[in-house]
Short mmCIF file of C-alpha atoms in Angstrom, two decimals:
data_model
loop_
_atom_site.label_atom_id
_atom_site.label_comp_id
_atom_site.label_asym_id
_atom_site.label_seq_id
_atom_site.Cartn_x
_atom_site.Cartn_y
_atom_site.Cartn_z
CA UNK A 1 143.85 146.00 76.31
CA UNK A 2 145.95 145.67 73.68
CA UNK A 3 145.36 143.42 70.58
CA UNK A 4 147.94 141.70 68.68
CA UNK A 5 147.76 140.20 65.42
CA UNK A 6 150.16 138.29 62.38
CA UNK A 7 151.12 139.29 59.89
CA UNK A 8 153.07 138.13 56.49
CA UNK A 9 155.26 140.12 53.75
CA UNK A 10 158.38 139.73 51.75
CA UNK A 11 160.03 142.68 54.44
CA UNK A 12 159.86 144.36 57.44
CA UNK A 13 158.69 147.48 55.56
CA UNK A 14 156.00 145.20 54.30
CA UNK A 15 154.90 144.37 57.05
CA UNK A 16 155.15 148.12 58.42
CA UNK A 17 152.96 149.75 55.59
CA UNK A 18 150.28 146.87 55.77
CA UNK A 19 149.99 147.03 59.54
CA UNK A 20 149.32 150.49 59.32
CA UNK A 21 146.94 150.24 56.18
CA UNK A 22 145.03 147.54 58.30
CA UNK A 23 145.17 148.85 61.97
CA UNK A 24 146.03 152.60 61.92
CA UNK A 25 149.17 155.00 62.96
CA UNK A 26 149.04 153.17 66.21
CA UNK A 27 150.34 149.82 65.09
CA UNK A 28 153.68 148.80 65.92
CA UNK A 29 155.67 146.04 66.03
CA UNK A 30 156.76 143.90 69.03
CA UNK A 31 157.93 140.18 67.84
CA UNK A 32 159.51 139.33 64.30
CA UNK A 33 161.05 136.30 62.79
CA UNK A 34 162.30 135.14 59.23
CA UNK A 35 161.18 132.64 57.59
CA UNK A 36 163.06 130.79 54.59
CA UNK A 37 161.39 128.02 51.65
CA UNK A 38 164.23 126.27 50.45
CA UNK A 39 162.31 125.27 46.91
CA UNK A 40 163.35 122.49 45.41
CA UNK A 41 166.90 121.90 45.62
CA UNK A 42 167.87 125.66 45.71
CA UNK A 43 164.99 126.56 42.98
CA UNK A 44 162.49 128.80 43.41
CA UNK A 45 164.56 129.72 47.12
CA UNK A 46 162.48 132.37 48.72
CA UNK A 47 162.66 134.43 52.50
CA UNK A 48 159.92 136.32 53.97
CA UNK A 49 158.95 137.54 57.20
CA UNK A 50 156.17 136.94 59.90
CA UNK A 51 155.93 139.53 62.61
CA UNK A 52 153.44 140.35 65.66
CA UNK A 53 151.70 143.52 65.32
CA UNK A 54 150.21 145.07 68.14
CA UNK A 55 147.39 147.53 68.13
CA UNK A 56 146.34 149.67 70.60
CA UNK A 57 142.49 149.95 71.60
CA UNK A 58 140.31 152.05 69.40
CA UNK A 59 142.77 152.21 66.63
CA UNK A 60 142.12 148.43 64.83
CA UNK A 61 138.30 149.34 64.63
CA UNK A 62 139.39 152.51 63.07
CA UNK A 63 142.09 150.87 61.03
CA UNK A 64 139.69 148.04 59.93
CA UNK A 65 137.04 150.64 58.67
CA UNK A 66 139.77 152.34 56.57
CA UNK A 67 140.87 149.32 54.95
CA UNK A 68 137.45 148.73 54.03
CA UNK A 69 137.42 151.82 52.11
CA UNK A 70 140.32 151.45 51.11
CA UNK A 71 139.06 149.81 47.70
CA UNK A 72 136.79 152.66 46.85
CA UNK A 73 139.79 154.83 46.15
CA UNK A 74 141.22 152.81 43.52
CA UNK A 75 138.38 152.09 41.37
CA UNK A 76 139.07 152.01 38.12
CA UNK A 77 138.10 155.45 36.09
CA UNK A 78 135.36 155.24 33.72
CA UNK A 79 135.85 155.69 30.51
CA UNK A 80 136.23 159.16 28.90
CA UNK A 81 137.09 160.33 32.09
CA UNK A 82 140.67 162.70 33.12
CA UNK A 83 142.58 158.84 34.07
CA UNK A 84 141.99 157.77 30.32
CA UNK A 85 144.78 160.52 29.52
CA UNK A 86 147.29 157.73 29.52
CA UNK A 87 146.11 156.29 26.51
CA UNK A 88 147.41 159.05 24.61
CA UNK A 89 151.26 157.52 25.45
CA UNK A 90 150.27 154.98 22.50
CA UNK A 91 152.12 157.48 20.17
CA UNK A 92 153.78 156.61 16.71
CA UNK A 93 157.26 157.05 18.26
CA UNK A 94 156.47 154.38 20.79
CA UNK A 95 155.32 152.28 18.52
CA UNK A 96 158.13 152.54 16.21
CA UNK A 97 160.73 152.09 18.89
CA UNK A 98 158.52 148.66 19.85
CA UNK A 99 158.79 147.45 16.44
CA UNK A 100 162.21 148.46 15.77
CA UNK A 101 162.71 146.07 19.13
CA UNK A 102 161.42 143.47 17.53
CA UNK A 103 162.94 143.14 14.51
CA UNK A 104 166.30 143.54 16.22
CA UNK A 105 165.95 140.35 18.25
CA UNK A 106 164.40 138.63 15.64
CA UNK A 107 167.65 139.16 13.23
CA UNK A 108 170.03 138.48 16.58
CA UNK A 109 168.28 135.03 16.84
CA UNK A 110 168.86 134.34 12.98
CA UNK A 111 165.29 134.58 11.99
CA UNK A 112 164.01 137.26 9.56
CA UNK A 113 161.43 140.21 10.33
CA UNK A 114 157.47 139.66 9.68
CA UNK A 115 158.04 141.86 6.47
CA UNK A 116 161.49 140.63 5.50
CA UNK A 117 160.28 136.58 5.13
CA UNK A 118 159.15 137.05 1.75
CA UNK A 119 160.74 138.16 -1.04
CA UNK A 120 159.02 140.71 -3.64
CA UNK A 121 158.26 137.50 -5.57
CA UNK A 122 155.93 136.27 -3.17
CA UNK A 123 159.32 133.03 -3.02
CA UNK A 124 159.74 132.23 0.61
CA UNK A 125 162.91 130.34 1.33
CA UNK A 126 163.21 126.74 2.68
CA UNK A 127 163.65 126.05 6.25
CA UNK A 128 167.31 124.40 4.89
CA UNK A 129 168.09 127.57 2.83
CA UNK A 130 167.62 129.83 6.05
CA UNK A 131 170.16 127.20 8.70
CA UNK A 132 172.45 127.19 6.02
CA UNK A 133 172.58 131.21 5.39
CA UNK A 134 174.83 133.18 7.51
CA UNK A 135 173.19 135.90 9.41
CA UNK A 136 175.79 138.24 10.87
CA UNK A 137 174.85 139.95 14.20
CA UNK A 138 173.20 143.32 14.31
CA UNK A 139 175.07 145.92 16.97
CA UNK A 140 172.89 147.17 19.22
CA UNK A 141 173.61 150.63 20.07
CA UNK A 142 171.92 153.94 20.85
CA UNK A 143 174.21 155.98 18.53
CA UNK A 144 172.58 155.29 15.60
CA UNK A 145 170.76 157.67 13.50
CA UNK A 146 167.37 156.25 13.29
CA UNK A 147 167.37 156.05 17.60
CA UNK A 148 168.27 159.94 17.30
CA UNK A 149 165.67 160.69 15.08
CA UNK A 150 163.08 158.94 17.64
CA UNK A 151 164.14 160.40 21.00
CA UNK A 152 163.90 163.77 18.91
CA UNK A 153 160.27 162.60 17.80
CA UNK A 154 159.72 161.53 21.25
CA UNK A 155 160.49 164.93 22.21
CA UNK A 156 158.23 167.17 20.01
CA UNK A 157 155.37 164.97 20.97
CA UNK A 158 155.44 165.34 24.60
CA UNK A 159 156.90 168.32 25.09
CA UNK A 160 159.36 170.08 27.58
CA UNK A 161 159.36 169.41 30.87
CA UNK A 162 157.99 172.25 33.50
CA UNK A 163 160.49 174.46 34.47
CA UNK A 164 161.10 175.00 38.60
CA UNK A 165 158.60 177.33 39.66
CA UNK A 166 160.42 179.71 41.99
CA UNK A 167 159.05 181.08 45.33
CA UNK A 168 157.26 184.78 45.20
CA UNK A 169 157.56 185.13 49.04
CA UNK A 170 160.82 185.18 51.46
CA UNK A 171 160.35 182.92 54.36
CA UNK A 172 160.42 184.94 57.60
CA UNK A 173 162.93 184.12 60.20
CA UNK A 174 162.03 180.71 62.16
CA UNK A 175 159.94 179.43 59.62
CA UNK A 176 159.68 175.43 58.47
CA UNK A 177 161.92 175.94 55.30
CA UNK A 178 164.65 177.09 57.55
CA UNK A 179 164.66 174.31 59.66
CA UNK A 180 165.20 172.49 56.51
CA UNK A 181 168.33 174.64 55.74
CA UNK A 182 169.88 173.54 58.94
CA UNK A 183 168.66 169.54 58.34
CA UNK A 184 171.64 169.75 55.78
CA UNK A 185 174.27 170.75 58.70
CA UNK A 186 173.60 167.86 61.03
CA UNK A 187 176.18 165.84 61.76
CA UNK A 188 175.47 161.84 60.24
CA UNK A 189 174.63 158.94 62.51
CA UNK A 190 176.82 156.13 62.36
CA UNK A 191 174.68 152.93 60.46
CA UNK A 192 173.97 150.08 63.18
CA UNK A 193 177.06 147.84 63.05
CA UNK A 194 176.64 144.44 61.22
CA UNK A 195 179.64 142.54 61.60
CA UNK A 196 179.98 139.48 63.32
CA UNK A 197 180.28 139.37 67.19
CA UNK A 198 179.38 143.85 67.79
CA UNK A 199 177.17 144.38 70.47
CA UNK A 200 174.86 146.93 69.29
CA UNK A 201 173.26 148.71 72.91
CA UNK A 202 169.42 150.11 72.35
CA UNK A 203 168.62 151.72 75.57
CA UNK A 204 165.18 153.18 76.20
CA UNK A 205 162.20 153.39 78.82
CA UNK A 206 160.08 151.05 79.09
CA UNK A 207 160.01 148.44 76.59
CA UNK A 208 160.88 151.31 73.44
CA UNK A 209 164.18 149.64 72.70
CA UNK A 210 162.54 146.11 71.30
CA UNK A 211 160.80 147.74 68.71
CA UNK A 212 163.81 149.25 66.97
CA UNK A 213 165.96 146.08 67.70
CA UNK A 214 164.07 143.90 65.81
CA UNK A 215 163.33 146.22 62.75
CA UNK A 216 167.55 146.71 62.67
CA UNK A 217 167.71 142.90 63.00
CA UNK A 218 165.28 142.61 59.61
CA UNK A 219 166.85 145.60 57.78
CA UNK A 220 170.76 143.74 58.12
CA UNK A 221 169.34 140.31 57.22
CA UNK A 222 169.21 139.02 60.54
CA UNK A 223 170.52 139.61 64.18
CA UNK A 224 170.97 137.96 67.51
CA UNK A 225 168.61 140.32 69.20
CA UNK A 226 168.42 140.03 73.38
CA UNK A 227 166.80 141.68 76.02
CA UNK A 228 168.89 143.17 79.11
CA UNK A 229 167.99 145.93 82.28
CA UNK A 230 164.27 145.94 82.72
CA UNK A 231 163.14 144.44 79.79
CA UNK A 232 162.02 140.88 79.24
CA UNK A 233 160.38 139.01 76.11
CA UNK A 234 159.32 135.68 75.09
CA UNK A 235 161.21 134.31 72.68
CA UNK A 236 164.56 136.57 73.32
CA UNK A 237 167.46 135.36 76.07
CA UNK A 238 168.07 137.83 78.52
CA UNK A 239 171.28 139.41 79.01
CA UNK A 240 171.75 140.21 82.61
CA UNK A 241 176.19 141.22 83.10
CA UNK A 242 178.97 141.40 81.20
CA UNK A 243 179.37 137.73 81.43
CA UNK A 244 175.87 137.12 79.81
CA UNK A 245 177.26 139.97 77.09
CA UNK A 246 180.29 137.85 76.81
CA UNK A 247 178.40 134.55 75.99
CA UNK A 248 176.39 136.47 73.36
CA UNK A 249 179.26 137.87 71.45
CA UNK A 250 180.39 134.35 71.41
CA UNK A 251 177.29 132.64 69.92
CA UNK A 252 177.24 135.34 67.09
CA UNK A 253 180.72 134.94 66.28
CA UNK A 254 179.85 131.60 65.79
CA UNK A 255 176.87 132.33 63.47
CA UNK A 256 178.36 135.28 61.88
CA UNK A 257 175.66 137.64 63.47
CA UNK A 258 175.31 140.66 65.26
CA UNK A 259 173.95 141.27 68.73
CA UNK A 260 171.52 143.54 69.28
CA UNK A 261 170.84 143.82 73.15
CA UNK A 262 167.51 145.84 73.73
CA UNK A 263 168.15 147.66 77.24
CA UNK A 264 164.84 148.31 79.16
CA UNK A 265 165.68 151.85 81.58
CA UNK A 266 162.47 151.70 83.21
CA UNK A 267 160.98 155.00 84.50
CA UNK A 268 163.54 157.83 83.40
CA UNK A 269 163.69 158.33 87.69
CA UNK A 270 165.44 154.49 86.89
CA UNK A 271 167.96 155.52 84.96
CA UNK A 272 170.85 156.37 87.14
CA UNK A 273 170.45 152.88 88.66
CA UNK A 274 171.73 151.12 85.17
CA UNK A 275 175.22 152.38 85.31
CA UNK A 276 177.05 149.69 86.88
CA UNK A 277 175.17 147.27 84.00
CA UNK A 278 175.67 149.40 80.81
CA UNK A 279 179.23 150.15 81.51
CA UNK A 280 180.10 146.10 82.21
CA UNK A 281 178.32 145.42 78.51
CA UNK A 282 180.93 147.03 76.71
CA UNK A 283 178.75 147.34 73.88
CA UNK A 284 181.13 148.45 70.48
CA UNK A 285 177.71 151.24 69.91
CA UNK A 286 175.07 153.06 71.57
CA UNK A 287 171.69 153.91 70.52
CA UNK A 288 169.39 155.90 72.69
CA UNK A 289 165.58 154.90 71.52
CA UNK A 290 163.52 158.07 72.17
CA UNK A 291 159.99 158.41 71.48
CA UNK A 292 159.10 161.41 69.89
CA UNK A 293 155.49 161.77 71.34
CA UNK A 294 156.81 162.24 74.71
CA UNK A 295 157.17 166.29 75.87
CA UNK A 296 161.25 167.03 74.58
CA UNK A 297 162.18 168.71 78.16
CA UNK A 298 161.38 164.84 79.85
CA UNK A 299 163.20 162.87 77.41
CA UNK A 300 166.05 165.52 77.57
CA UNK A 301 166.24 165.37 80.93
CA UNK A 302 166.88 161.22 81.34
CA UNK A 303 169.56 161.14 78.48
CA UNK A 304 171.35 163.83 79.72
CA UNK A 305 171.42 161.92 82.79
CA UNK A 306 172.34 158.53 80.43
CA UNK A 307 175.00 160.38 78.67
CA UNK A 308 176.41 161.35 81.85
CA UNK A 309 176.96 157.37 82.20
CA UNK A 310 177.80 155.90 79.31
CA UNK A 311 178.52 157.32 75.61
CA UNK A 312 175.58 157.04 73.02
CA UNK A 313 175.95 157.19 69.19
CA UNK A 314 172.91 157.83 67.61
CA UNK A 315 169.04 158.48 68.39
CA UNK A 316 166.62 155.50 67.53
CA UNK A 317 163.51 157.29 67.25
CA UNK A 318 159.70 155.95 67.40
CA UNK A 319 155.89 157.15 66.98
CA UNK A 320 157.42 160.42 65.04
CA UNK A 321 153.97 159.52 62.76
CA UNK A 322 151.62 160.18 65.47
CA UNK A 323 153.08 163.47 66.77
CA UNK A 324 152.32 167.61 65.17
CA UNK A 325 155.80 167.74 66.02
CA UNK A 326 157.93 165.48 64.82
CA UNK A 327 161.47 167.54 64.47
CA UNK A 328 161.74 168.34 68.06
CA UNK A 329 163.95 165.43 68.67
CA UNK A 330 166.55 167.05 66.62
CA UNK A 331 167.12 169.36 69.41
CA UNK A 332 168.13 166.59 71.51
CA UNK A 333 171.58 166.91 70.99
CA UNK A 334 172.31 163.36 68.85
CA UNK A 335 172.46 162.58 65.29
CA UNK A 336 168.94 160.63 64.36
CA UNK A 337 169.46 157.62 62.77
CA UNK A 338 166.89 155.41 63.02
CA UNK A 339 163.37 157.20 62.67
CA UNK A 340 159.92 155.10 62.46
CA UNK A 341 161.38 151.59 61.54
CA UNK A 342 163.66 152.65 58.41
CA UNK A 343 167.18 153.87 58.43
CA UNK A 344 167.94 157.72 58.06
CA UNK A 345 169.84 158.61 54.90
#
């Protein structure tokens, strides 16, 4: 049975990367909220987010004994060893830029440098004779000639950079790098809309469309996100007809919000049966959430027969991490633009 667990960061993201540092590839999602500190009277204001990770059996023991490990990776080098290299970066250049910093805000705040607060003499003025002595502002700019002269030090100490090391060996036909050729030809997916009172459709089998809804909700600052079709969940109304849909655009109107109705299809034999539903939403956009660990030829087959109902925007797509073959749902047809909790690029 599945195990669920909280968890707390400053973003959904966060939360993402932890969840999967903690409890393996496996861990996703399912519940989310935001949660703000007001401070004291506007001070110190501060939002972050708690979210319900669940984990799937055999993968939190496995993420556990990772994160255990986890610490023995980022010991700190002994000394003399290849990670002391960076200590070399204390160069005279550096240092001479520091210093040169520091004289220049000393003079811009009217007080003199270390070296420049005594005369030859040994005489160091009074605290009267310095208020009373004009000190006239010092430009700061990276034209001068002494800032050349260091960025050309700089230079000599450390060197060109590599040049591009260009590839010996022609691909063949069919190989990865030319699927990466045609990755620049897609066509774009539209972003999720945002403004206040779009419906924003996620349709998907089983309970796949949640996920997705909730991680748009986080990434636009916040979302009415519902449930409709198949698909229940505490905490969510439930959007059952276009005057449910109706009620919703309303509300978020109302609280400047988006709504972001998570459509459960079922079984893809299911899907046919939603058409009457989907088409009274009249949602402004369509996502299709498609799982990418599924065989292609069975999620092909149920949104062709979706498209042939309704018109769909964009692919949502999920567990692309836990798959050898990630890139087969860009033969589905759609633009991706939603892939593993962030937004495609």
């Amino acid at each position: 049975m599945p195990k669920q667990f909280r968890l707390k960061g400053s973003s959904l993201e966060a939360i993402r990367d932890k969840a999967v540092a903690q409890y393996g590839a496996g861990a996703r999602i399912v519940a989310a909220e935001k949660v703000t500190n007001p401070g004291f009277g506007g001070l110190f204001a501060k939002d972050r987010f708690e979210a319900t990770v669940e984990v799937p059996d055999g993968a939190a023991s496995a993420g556990v004994g990772a994160s255990v490990q986890a610490p023995l990776a980022t010991a700190t080098p002994a000394p003399g060893t290849a990670a002391n290299a960076h200590a070399g970066l204390r160069r005279p250049a550096i240092a001479a830029l520091l210093e040169q910093a520091d004289q220049s805000e000393l003079r811009l705040h009217g007080r003199g440098g270390g070296h420049g607060a005594a005369s030859g003499s040994g005489h160091v003025p009074s605290a009267a004779a310095q208020a009373v002595e004009p000190v006239e502002p010092v430009p700061v700019s990276t034209a001068r000639a002494d800032f050349a002269g260091l960025l050309a030090q700089l230079g000599a100490e450390y060197g060109k950079p590599l040049a591009a090391v260009e590839p010996s060996l022609a691909l063949p036909a069919g190989a990865p790098g030319e699927a990466v050729g045609q990755a620049k030809t897609r066509p774009k997916a539209p972003a999720p809309l945002t403004g206040a009172g779009d419906l924003v459709l996620l349709l998907g089998l089983g309970d796949d469309a949640l996920g997705p809804a909730l991680e748009m909700s986080l990434a636009a600052g916040g979302c009415d996100v519902r449930t409709s079709g198949k698909l229940t969940a505490f905490g969510h109304l439930h959007v059952a007809d276009r005057q449910g849909a109706t009620a919703a655009r309303a509300s978020a109107v109302a609280t400047g919000q988006a709504v972001l109705l998570a459509f459960g299809l079922g079984s893809p034999r299911d899907v046919a049966g939603h058409a009457a539903v989907i088409a009274s939403l009249g949602a402004d956009q369509a996502w299709v959430v498609a799982d990418a660990r599924r065989k292609t030829d069975d999620t092909a087959a149920w949104l062709t027969a979706l498209r042939n109902l309704t018109a769909v925007d964009a692919l949502a797509v999920v567990g692309s991490q836990d798959t050898l073959t990630p890139g087969t749902v860009h033969g589905l047809g759609l633009p991706v633009g939603w892939l593993d909790g962030r937004k495609v690029d």
